[in-house]
Coordinates of C-alpha atoms in Angstrom, one line a residue:
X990 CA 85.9 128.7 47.1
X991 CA 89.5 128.4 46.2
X992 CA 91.1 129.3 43.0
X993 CA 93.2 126.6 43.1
X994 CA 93.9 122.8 44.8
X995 CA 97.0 121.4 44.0
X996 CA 97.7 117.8 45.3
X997 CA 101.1 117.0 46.2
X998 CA 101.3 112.8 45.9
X999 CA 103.4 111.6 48.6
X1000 CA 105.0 108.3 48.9
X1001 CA 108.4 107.9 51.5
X1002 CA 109.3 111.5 50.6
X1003 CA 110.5 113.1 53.7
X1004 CA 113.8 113.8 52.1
X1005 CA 112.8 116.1 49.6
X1006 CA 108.7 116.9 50.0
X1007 CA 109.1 120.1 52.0
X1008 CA 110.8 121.8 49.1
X1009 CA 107.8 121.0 47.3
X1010 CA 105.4 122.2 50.1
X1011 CA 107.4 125.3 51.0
X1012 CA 107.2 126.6 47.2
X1013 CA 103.2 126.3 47.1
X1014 CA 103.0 127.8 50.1
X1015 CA 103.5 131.7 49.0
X1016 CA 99.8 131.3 47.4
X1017 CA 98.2 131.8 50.3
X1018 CA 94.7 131.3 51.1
X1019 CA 94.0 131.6 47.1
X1020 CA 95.3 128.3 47.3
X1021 CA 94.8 125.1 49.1
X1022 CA 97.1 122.5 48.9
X1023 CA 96.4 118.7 49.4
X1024 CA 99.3 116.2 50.3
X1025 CA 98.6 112.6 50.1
X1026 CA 100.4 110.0 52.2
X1027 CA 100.2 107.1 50.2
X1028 CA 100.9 104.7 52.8
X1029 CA 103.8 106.1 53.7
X1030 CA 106.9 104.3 55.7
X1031 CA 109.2 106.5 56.6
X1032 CA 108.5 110.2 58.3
X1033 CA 106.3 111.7 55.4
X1034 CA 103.2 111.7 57.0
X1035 CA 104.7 113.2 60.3
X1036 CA 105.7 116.4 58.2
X1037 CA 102.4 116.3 56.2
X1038 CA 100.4 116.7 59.7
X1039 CA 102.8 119.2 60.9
X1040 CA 101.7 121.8 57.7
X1041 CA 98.2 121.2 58.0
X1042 CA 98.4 121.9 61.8
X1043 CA 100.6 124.8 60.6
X1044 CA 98.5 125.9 58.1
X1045 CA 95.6 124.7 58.6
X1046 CA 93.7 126.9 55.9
X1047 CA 95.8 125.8 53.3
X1048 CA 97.5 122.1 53.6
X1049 CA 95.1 119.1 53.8
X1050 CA 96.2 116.3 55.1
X1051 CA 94.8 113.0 53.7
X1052 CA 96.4 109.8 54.7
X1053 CA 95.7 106.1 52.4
X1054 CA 96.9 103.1 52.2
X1055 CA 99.4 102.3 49.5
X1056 CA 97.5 102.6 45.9
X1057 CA 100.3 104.3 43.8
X1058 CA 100.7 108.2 42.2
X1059 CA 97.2 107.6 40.7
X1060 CA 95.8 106.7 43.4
X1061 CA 96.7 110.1 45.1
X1062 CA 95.7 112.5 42.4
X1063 CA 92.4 110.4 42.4
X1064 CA 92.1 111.4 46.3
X1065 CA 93.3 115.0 45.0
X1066 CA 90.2 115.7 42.9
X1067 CA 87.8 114.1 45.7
X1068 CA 89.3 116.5 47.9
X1069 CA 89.9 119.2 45.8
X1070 CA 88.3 123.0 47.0
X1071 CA 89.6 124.9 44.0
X1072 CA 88.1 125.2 40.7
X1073 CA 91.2 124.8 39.3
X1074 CA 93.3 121.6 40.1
X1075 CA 96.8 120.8 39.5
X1076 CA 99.5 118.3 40.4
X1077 CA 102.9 118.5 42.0
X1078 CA 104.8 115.9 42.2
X1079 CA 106.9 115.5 45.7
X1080 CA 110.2 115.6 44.2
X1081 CA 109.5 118.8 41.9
X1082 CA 108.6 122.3 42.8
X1083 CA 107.0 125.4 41.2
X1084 CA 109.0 128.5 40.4
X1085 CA 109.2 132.1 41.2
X1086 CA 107.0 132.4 38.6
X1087 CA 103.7 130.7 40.7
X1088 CA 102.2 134.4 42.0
X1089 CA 102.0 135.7 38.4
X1090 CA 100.6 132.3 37.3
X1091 CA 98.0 132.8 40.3
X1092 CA 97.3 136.6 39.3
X1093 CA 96.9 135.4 35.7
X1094 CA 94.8 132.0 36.6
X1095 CA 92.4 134.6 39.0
X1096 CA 91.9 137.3 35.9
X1097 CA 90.6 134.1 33.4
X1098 CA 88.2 133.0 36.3
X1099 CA 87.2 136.7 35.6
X1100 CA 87.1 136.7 32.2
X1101 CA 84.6 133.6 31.9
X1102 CA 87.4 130.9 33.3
X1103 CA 89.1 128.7 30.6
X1104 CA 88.9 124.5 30.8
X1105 CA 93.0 124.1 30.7
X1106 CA 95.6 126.8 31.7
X1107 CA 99.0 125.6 30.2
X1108 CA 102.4 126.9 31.7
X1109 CA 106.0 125.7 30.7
X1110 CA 108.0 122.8 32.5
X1111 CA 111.4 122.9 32.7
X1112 CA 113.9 120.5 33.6
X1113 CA 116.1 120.6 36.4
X1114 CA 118.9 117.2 36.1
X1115 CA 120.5 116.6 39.2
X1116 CA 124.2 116.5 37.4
X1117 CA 123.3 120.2 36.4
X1118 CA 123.9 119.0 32.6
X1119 CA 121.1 119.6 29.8
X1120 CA 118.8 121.3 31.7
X1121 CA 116.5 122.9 29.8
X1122 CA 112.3 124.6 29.2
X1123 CA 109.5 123.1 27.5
X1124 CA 108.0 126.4 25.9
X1125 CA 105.0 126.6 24.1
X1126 CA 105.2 129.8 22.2
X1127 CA 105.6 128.6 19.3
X1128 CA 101.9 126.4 19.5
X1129 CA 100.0 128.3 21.1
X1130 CA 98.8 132.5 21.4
X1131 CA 99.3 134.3 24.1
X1132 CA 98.0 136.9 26.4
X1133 CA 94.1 135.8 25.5
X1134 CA 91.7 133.1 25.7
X1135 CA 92.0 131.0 22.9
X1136 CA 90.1 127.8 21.3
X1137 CA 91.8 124.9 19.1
X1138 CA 91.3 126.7 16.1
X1139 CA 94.3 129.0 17.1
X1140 CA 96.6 126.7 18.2
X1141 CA 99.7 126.0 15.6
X1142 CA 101.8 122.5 14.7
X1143 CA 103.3 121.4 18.3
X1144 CA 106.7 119.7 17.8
X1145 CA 107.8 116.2 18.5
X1146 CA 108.9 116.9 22.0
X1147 CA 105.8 119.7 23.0
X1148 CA 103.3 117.4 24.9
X1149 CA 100.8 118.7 27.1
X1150 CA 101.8 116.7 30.4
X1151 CA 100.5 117.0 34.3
X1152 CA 103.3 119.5 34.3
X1153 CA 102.2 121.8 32.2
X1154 CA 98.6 121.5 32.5
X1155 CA 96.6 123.0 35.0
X1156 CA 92.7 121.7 34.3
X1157 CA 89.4 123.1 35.5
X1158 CA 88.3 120.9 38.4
X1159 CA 84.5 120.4 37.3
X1160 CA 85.6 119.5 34.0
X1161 CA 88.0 116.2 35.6
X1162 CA 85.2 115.3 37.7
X1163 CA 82.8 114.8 35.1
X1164 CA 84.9 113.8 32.3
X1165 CA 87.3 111.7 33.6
X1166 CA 87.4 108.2 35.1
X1167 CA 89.3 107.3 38.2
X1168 CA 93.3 106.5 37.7
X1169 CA 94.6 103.0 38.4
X1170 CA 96.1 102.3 41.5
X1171 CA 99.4 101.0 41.2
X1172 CA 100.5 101.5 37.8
X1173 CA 102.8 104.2 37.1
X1174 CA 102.9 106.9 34.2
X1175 CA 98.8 107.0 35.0
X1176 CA 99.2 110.7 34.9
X1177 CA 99.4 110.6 31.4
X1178 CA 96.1 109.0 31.1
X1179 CA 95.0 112.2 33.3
X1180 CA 95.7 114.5 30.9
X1181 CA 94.4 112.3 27.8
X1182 CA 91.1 111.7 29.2
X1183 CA 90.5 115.7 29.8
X1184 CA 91.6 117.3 26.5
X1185 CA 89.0 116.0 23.9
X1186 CA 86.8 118.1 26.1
X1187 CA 89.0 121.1 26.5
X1188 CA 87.7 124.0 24.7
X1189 CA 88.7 127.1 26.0
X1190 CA 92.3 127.4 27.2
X1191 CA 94.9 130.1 28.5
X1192 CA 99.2 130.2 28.2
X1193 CA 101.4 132.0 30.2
X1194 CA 104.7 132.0 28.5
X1195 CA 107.0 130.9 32.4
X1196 CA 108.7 128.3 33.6
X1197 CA 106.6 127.4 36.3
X1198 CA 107.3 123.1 37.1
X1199 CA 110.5 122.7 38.1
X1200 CA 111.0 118.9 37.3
X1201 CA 113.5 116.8 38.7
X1202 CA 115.2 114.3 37.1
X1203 CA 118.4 112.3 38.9
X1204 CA 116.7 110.8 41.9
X1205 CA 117.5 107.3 42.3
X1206 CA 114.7 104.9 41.7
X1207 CA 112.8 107.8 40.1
X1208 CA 110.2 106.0 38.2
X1209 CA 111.1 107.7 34.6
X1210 CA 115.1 106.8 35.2
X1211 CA 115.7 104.4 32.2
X1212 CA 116.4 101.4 33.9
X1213 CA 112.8 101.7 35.9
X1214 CA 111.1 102.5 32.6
X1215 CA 112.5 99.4 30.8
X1216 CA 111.6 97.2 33.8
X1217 CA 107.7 99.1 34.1
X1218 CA 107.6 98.9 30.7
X1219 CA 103.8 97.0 30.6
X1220 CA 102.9 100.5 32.9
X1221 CA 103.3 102.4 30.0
X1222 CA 101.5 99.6 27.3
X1223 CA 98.6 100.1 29.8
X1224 CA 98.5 103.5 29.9
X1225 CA 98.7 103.7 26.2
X1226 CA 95.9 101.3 25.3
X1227 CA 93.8 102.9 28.0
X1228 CA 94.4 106.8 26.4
X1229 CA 93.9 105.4 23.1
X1230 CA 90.2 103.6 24.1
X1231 CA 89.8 107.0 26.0
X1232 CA 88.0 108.3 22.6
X1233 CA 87.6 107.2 19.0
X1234 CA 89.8 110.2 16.9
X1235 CA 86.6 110.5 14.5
X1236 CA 84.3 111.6 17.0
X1237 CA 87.1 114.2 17.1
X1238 CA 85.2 117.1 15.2
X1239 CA 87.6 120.1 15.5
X1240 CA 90.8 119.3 13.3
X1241 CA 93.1 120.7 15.3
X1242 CA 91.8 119.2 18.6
X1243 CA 92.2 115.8 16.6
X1244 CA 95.6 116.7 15.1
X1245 CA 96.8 117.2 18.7
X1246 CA 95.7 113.9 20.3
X1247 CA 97.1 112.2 17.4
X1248 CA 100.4 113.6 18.3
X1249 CA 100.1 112.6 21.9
X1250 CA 98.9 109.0 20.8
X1251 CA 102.3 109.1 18.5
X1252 CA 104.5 109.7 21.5
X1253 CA 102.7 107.9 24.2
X1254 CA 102.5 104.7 21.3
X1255 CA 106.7 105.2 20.5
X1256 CA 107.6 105.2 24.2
X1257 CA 105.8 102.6 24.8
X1258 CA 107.3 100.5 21.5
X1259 CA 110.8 101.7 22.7
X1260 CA 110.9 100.6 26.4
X1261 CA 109.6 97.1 25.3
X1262 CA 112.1 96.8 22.9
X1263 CA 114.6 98.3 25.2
X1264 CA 113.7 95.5 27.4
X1265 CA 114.8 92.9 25.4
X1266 CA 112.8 90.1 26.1
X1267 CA 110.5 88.0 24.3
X1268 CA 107.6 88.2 26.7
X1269 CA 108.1 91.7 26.3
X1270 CA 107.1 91.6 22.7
X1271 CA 104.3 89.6 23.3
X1272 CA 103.2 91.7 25.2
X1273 CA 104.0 94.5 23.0
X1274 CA 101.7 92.8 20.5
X1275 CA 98.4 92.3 22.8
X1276 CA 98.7 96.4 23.0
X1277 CA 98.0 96.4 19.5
X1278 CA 95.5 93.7 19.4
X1279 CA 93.7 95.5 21.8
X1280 CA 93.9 98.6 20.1
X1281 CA 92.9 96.8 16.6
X1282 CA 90.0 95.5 19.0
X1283 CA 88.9 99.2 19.9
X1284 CA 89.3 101.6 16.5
X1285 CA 91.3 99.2 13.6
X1286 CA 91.6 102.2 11.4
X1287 CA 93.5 104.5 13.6
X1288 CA 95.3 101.7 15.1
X1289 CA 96.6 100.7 11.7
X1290 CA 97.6 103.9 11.3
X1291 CA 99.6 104.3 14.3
X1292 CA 101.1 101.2 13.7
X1293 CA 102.0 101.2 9.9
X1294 CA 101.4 104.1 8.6
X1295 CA 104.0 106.2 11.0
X1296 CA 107.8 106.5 11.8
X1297 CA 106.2 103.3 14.2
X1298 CA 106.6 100.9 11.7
X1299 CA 110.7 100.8 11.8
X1300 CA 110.6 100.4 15.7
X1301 CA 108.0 98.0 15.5
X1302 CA 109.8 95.8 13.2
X1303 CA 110.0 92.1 15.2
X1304 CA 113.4 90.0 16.4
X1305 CA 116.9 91.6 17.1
X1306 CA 116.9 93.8 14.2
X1307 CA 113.9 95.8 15.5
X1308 CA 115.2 96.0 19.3
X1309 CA 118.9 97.6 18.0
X1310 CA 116.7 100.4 15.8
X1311 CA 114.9 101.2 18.9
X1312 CA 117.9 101.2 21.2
X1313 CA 119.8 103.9 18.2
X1314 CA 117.0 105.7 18.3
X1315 CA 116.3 106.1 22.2
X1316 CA 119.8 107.0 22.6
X1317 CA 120.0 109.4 20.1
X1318 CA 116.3 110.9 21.4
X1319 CA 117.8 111.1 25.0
X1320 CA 121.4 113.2 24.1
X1321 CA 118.8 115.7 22.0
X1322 CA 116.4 116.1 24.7
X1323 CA 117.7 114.2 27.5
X1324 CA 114.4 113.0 29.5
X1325 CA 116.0 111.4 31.5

């Protein structure tokens, strides 16, 4: 069996997927890698069959028709050999730091395995300007196995995303429901849906993702996020109906989903805002009916009893907070 599948989603990347490929490669047969055509048009699937015919022990091919980045990582775990899975997206690449993350990921398989491996991102802007690492040091222990009960306050911009997260494969396949097809930011929903059954966990203080940002018509540039904004008021209702926070016993399991339901809930507030329209707060407001609908208490709280409450505010006066406060978000940060 392998130690790890990773599943490269593809869609019309021929310009840039081979970067991707050619850094995974270096794990050798430790490592299988699985690159999904999603219905490709231009010559991605051409250089997907060349690898697996190249390396036919470590690339899998699987061709589909078009169904979107969730669609592919649902194909990944289908496919998946390793009993760890993780997810590279075709655009980004991992670092020279992926044979010590391998070497590390192998010795917690031999220390009992862990259910999520967590590794810092870091950002890589095509102008060169605010690059920059999501490190976790300061949340979580490291150089041991660890539970929830040892983690520390993550801050506002520390979420645990696809690109830090490397899960145990068993536990995705029998916790975790199948991604939508064509709605983006879905790998957030991923990553929900897993943790409130994360128990044991790992941190290797490195830089391993390498994510882009820059590429025009990348789905988070801001233009593409205001127009996809009722992606992300999908994906948000669906994480929070993922689990009700009370059944949430450990309080510092709960205390982290809460923060990821804050984040994921004020992104999804500011791009509709950001938007500008009035079917987009209408349809701002059937999010939190449906939310009300699922767990009132914790969608109350969420909604008005949080920093929430200012963006949320209805009419003109609402949309300019939000706008100040994306802005200011994005030159501190810079996300995109």
């Amino acid at each position: 069996m392998k130690l790890l599948t990773v599943t490269v989603p593809c869609y019309n990347s021929q310009d840039y997927m081979e970067k991707c490929i050619k850094s995974l490669l270096p794990g050798g047969n430790r490592v299988q890698i699985v690159i999904i055509d999603d219905g490709s048009k231009d010559a991605t699937s051409e250089i997907a069959d060349r690898y697996a015919k190249e390396y036919p022990h470590i690339v899998t091919t699987v061709h589909q028709e078009n169904g979107g980045h969730g669609a592919g990582i649902n194909q990944g775990i289908e496919y998946a050999e390793g009993r760890y899975f993780k997810v590279v997206d075709s655009d980004d690449w991992v670092s020279g730091d992926y044979m010590r993350f391998l070497d590390t990921l192998e010795q917690c398989e031999k220390g009992g395995g862990v259910d999520l491996f967590v590794t810092n991102y870091y950002y890589e802007h095509a102008d060169g300007k605010g690059n920059r690492s999501i490190c976790y040091a300061n949340a979580l222990p490291e150089h041991k196995i660890f539970d929830w009960s040892e983690t520390k306050p993550f801050k506002l911009h520390q979420l645990l995303t696809i690109h830090s997260c490397t899960f145990r494969t068993e536990l995705l396949r029998c916790h975790t429901k199948a991604l939508p097809h064509h709605v983006f930011y879905e790998d957030n929903l991923m990553v929900y849906q897993a943790l409130p059954f994360v128990k044991r966990m790992f941190y290797l203080n490195a830089d391993l993702y390498r994510y882009y940002i820059g590429r025009e018509g990348q789905s988070v540039q801001r233009d593409v996020m205001t127009r996809r904004y009722q992606h992300q008021l999908i994906v948000t209702q669906k994480c929070f109906e993922t689990v009700h926070l009370d059944e949430i016993k450990d309080s510092r399991q709960q205390k982290y989903l809460k923060h990821e339901l804050f984040m994921m809930f004020g992104i999804s507030v500011l791009y509709s805002r950001l938007n500008k329209s009035e079917e987009a707060d209408k349809n701002l407001e059937k999010m939190w009916e449906g939310c009300y609908a699922f767990d009132e208490k914790w969608a109350e709280h969420f909604r008005k009893h949080t920093p929430l409450w200012f963006i949320s505010s209805p009419g003109k006066a609402g949309r300019n907070l939000s706008s100040t406060i994306y802005f200011v978000a994005n030159r501190v940060v810079r996300f995109n």
